[in-house]
Amino acid sequence: MTMLIKHLRPLLLLLLAALTLTLQAQHVKFKVGGGLATHYGHDHAVGAYKIGMGYEWELGQHLSITPWLEVAGKGWKTPDAVVQVRDDAGEPVFDDETGEPLMGIMSRSTTANYLELPILLTGYLRLGPSRYLVLAGGPYVAWGVAGKSKVKGDQEQSGSRKLYYDEKTFDQPGAHRFDAGLQAFAGYQFQSGITVGIEADFGWAKCSAAGGRNLSSLLTLGYHF
């Protein structure tokens, strides 16, 4: 928790600085979204989601700042690997007829759920009466709270674990709970106050000692009061 507070400090100072500005109006905002998440590089995508609530302060007629509190579901799938089949003693297994080593496929799919805190600067371009093109961006920090890694075909294991086992994402050796990066959004706001758009998170912090940075893209539906 001390590490989380340390990383949150710059973001909190930015928020306090924003609050000292002349603020004209406030809106409570909600959003939900779904899409895909992965890591930069060769990992494959898995499903992603986001649920959030924000509080918007208007800095002018076409500009605002909004801190959000979000629950973000991210993850990634490691590319399948061809591995040599081994017995419980760790010895290679060979085909009785050909004498060739038996090969198998190992796969790993991981989900990672975060409590995410973005602060977004938002611009509104008026397209008609109470209709706007909305563009937003800003930093976020996040803390991993849950997740599961599912593994199939790991020949380093014994017994039934060779076929399948799972473990908590953030309890694995070298896993990092802290995440940080940039969030960007582009959308359209209707007269009703409903906003639809595309949102992306570009992670800068490594998810583990081995590397890997979060990347996600979602379609979102929002509403403000």
Coordinates of C-alpha atoms in Angstrom, one line a residue:
M1 CA 0.0 0.0 0.0
T2 CA 2.9 2.3 0.7
M3 CA 4.1 1.8 -2.9
L4 CA 0.6 2.6 -4.2
I5 CA 0.5 5.9 -2.3
K6 CA 4.0 6.8 -3.5
H7 CA 3.0 6.3 -7.1
L8 CA -0.4 8.1 -6.7
R9 CA 1.2 11.2 -5.2
P10 CA 2.0 13.0 -8.6
L11 CA -1.5 12.2 -9.8
L12 CA -3.1 13.6 -6.6
L13 CA -1.0 16.7 -6.8
L14 CA -2.2 17.2 -10.4
L15 CA -5.8 16.8 -9.2
L16 CA -5.3 19.3 -6.4
A17 CA -3.8 21.8 -8.8
A18 CA -6.9 21.5 -11.1
L19 CA -9.2 22.1 -8.2
T20 CA -7.6 25.5 -7.5
L21 CA -8.8 26.7 -10.9
T22 CA -12.0 28.6 -11.4
L23 CA -14.5 25.8 -11.9
Q24 CA -17.8 26.7 -13.5
A25 CA -19.9 23.4 -13.3
Q26 CA -19.7 19.8 -12.4
H27 CA -21.2 16.6 -13.8
V28 CA -21.3 13.0 -12.5
K29 CA -20.4 10.6 -15.3
F30 CA -20.8 6.9 -15.7
K31 CA -19.4 4.5 -18.3
V32 CA -19.2 0.8 -19.3
G33 CA -17.2 -0.7 -22.0
G34 CA -16.0 -4.0 -23.6
G35 CA -13.2 -4.9 -26.0
L36 CA -9.8 -6.6 -26.1
A37 CA -6.6 -6.5 -24.1
T38 CA -3.1 -7.9 -24.6
H39 CA 0.5 -7.0 -24.1
Y40 CA 2.8 -5.1 -26.5
G41 CA 4.6 -7.6 -28.7
H42 CA 3.7 -11.2 -29.6
D43 CA 1.0 -12.0 -27.0
H44 CA -2.6 -12.6 -28.2
A45 CA -5.7 -10.7 -27.2
V46 CA -8.3 -11.7 -24.6
G47 CA -11.6 -10.1 -23.6
A48 CA -11.5 -6.8 -21.6
Y49 CA -14.1 -4.7 -19.8
K50 CA -14.3 -1.5 -17.9
I51 CA -16.9 0.1 -15.5
G52 CA -16.3 3.6 -14.1
M53 CA -17.6 6.7 -12.5
G54 CA -16.1 10.2 -12.9
Y55 CA -16.7 13.7 -11.7
E56 CA -16.2 16.4 -14.3
W57 CA -15.2 20.0 -13.6
E58 CA -15.6 22.4 -16.5
L59 CA -12.6 24.7 -17.1
G60 CA -14.4 26.6 -19.8
Q61 CA -17.0 26.2 -22.5
H62 CA -15.2 23.5 -24.4
L63 CA -12.7 22.1 -21.8
S64 CA -13.0 20.1 -18.7
I65 CA -11.0 17.8 -16.3
T66 CA -12.4 14.5 -15.0
P67 CA -10.9 12.2 -12.4
W68 CA -12.3 8.7 -12.7
L69 CA -12.5 5.6 -10.5
E70 CA -12.7 2.5 -12.7
V71 CA -12.7 -1.3 -12.4
A72 CA -10.7 -2.5 -15.5
G73 CA -10.4 -6.1 -16.6
K74 CA -7.4 -6.7 -18.7
G75 CA -5.2 -9.7 -19.7
W76 CA -3.2 -11.5 -22.3
K77 CA -2.6 -14.9 -23.9
T78 CA 0.9 -16.2 -24.3
P79 CA 1.5 -17.8 -27.7
D80 CA 1.2 -21.6 -27.7
A81 CA 4.5 -23.4 -27.4
V82 CA 5.5 -26.8 -28.6
V83 CA 7.0 -28.7 -25.7
Q84 CA 8.4 -32.2 -25.2
V85 CA 6.1 -34.5 -23.2
R86 CA 7.7 -35.7 -19.9
D87 CA 6.7 -38.3 -17.3
D88 CA 6.2 -37.5 -13.6
A89 CA 9.9 -38.2 -13.1
G90 CA 10.8 -35.5 -15.6
E91 CA 12.1 -37.9 -18.2
P92 CA 11.2 -37.5 -21.9
V93 CA 8.4 -39.7 -23.3
F94 CA 9.0 -41.4 -26.7
D95 CA 6.7 -42.9 -29.2
D96 CA 6.8 -46.7 -28.9
E97 CA 6.6 -47.3 -32.7
T98 CA 8.9 -44.5 -34.1
G99 CA 11.1 -43.8 -31.2
E100 CA 10.6 -40.1 -31.7
P101 CA 10.0 -37.9 -28.7
L102 CA 6.3 -37.1 -28.0
M103 CA 5.5 -33.4 -28.4
G104 CA 2.6 -31.4 -26.9
I105 CA 1.2 -27.9 -26.8
M106 CA 1.4 -25.6 -23.8
S107 CA -0.9 -22.6 -23.5
R108 CA -1.3 -19.9 -20.9
S109 CA -4.1 -17.4 -20.7
T110 CA -4.2 -14.7 -18.0
T111 CA -6.7 -12.2 -16.7
A112 CA -5.8 -9.2 -14.6
N113 CA -8.3 -7.0 -12.9
Y114 CA -7.3 -3.5 -11.7
L115 CA -8.6 -0.6 -9.7
E116 CA -7.8 2.2 -12.0
L117 CA -7.5 6.0 -11.4
P118 CA -7.3 8.1 -14.6
I119 CA -7.4 11.9 -14.7
L120 CA -8.5 13.1 -18.2
L121 CA -8.4 16.5 -19.9
T122 CA -11.4 16.6 -22.2
G123 CA -12.2 18.8 -25.1
Y124 CA -15.6 19.3 -26.7
L125 CA -16.0 20.3 -30.4
R126 CA -19.6 21.4 -31.0
L127 CA -21.2 19.8 -34.0
G128 CA -24.8 20.9 -33.4
P129 CA -27.2 21.8 -30.6
S130 CA -26.0 19.8 -27.6
R131 CA -24.0 17.5 -29.8
Y132 CA -20.3 17.2 -29.6
L133 CA -17.2 15.4 -30.8
V134 CA -15.4 14.5 -27.5
L135 CA -11.6 14.0 -27.3
A136 CA -9.9 13.1 -24.0
G137 CA -6.6 12.0 -22.7
G138 CA -4.5 11.8 -19.6
P139 CA -2.4 9.7 -17.2
Y140 CA -3.7 6.8 -15.2
V141 CA -2.4 4.7 -12.3
A142 CA -3.8 1.3 -11.3
W143 CA -3.4 -1.4 -8.7
G144 CA -4.0 -5.1 -9.5
V145 CA -6.6 -6.6 -7.2
A146 CA -7.5 -10.0 -8.8
G147 CA -7.0 -12.3 -11.8
K148 CA -6.3 -15.8 -12.8
S149 CA -3.7 -17.5 -15.0
K150 CA -4.9 -20.8 -16.7
V151 CA -2.2 -23.1 -18.0
K152 CA -2.6 -26.3 -20.1
G153 CA 0.0 -28.7 -21.2
D154 CA 2.8 -27.6 -18.8
Q155 CA 5.2 -30.6 -18.8
E156 CA 7.2 -29.2 -15.9
Q157 CA 4.3 -30.1 -13.6
S158 CA 3.3 -33.5 -12.3
G159 CA 0.1 -35.5 -12.2
S160 CA -3.1 -33.8 -13.4
R161 CA -1.4 -30.5 -13.4
K162 CA 0.3 -31.5 -16.6
L163 CA -3.1 -31.2 -18.3
Y164 CA -4.4 -28.1 -16.5
Y165 CA -3.9 -25.9 -13.5
D166 CA -4.6 -22.3 -12.6
E167 CA -3.1 -19.8 -10.2
K168 CA -3.8 -16.2 -9.0
T169 CA -2.2 -13.7 -11.4
F170 CA -0.7 -11.4 -8.8
D171 CA 0.6 -14.2 -6.6
Q172 CA 2.9 -15.5 -9.3
P173 CA 6.7 -14.9 -8.7
G174 CA 7.8 -11.6 -10.2
A175 CA 4.2 -10.3 -10.8
H176 CA 3.7 -6.5 -10.4
R177 CA 0.4 -5.2 -9.1
F178 CA 1.2 -1.5 -10.0
D179 CA 0.4 -0.3 -13.4
A180 CA 0.5 3.2 -15.0
G181 CA 0.2 4.7 -18.4
L182 CA -1.8 6.9 -20.8
Q183 CA -5.6 6.7 -21.4
A184 CA -7.1 8.2 -24.6
F185 CA -10.7 8.5 -25.8
A186 CA -12.6 9.7 -28.8
G187 CA -16.4 9.7 -29.0
Y188 CA -19.7 11.4 -29.9
Q189 CA -22.0 13.0 -27.3
F190 CA -25.7 13.0 -28.1
Q191 CA -28.3 15.6 -26.9
S192 CA -29.5 13.1 -24.4
G193 CA -26.1 13.2 -22.6
I194 CA -25.2 9.7 -23.8
T195 CA -21.7 9.3 -25.2
V196 CA -20.4 6.5 -27.3
G197 CA -16.8 6.1 -28.3
I198 CA -13.5 4.2 -28.4
E199 CA -11.1 4.2 -25.4
A200 CA -7.6 2.8 -25.2
D201 CA -5.1 2.3 -22.3
F202 CA -1.4 2.3 -23.2
G203 CA 0.5 0.8 -20.3
W204 CA 4.0 2.1 -19.4
A205 CA 4.8 0.0 -16.4
K206 CA 6.0 -3.6 -16.6
C207 CA 3.4 -6.2 -15.4
S208 CA 6.2 -8.5 -14.2
A209 CA 9.9 -8.8 -13.7
A210 CA 10.0 -10.6 -17.1
G211 CA 8.4 -7.6 -18.8
G212 CA 5.1 -7.1 -20.6
R213 CA 3.0 -3.9 -20.7
N214 CA -0.7 -3.7 -20.8
L215 CA -2.5 -2.6 -23.9
S216 CA -6.3 -2.4 -24.3
S217 CA -9.0 -1.0 -26.6
L218 CA -12.7 -0.8 -25.8
L219 CA -16.0 0.4 -27.1
T220 CA -17.6 2.5 -24.4
L221 CA -21.1 3.8 -23.5
G222 CA -21.3 6.7 -21.1
Y223 CA -23.8 9.1 -19.6
H224 CA -23.5 12.3 -17.6
F225 CA -25.9 14.1 -15.3

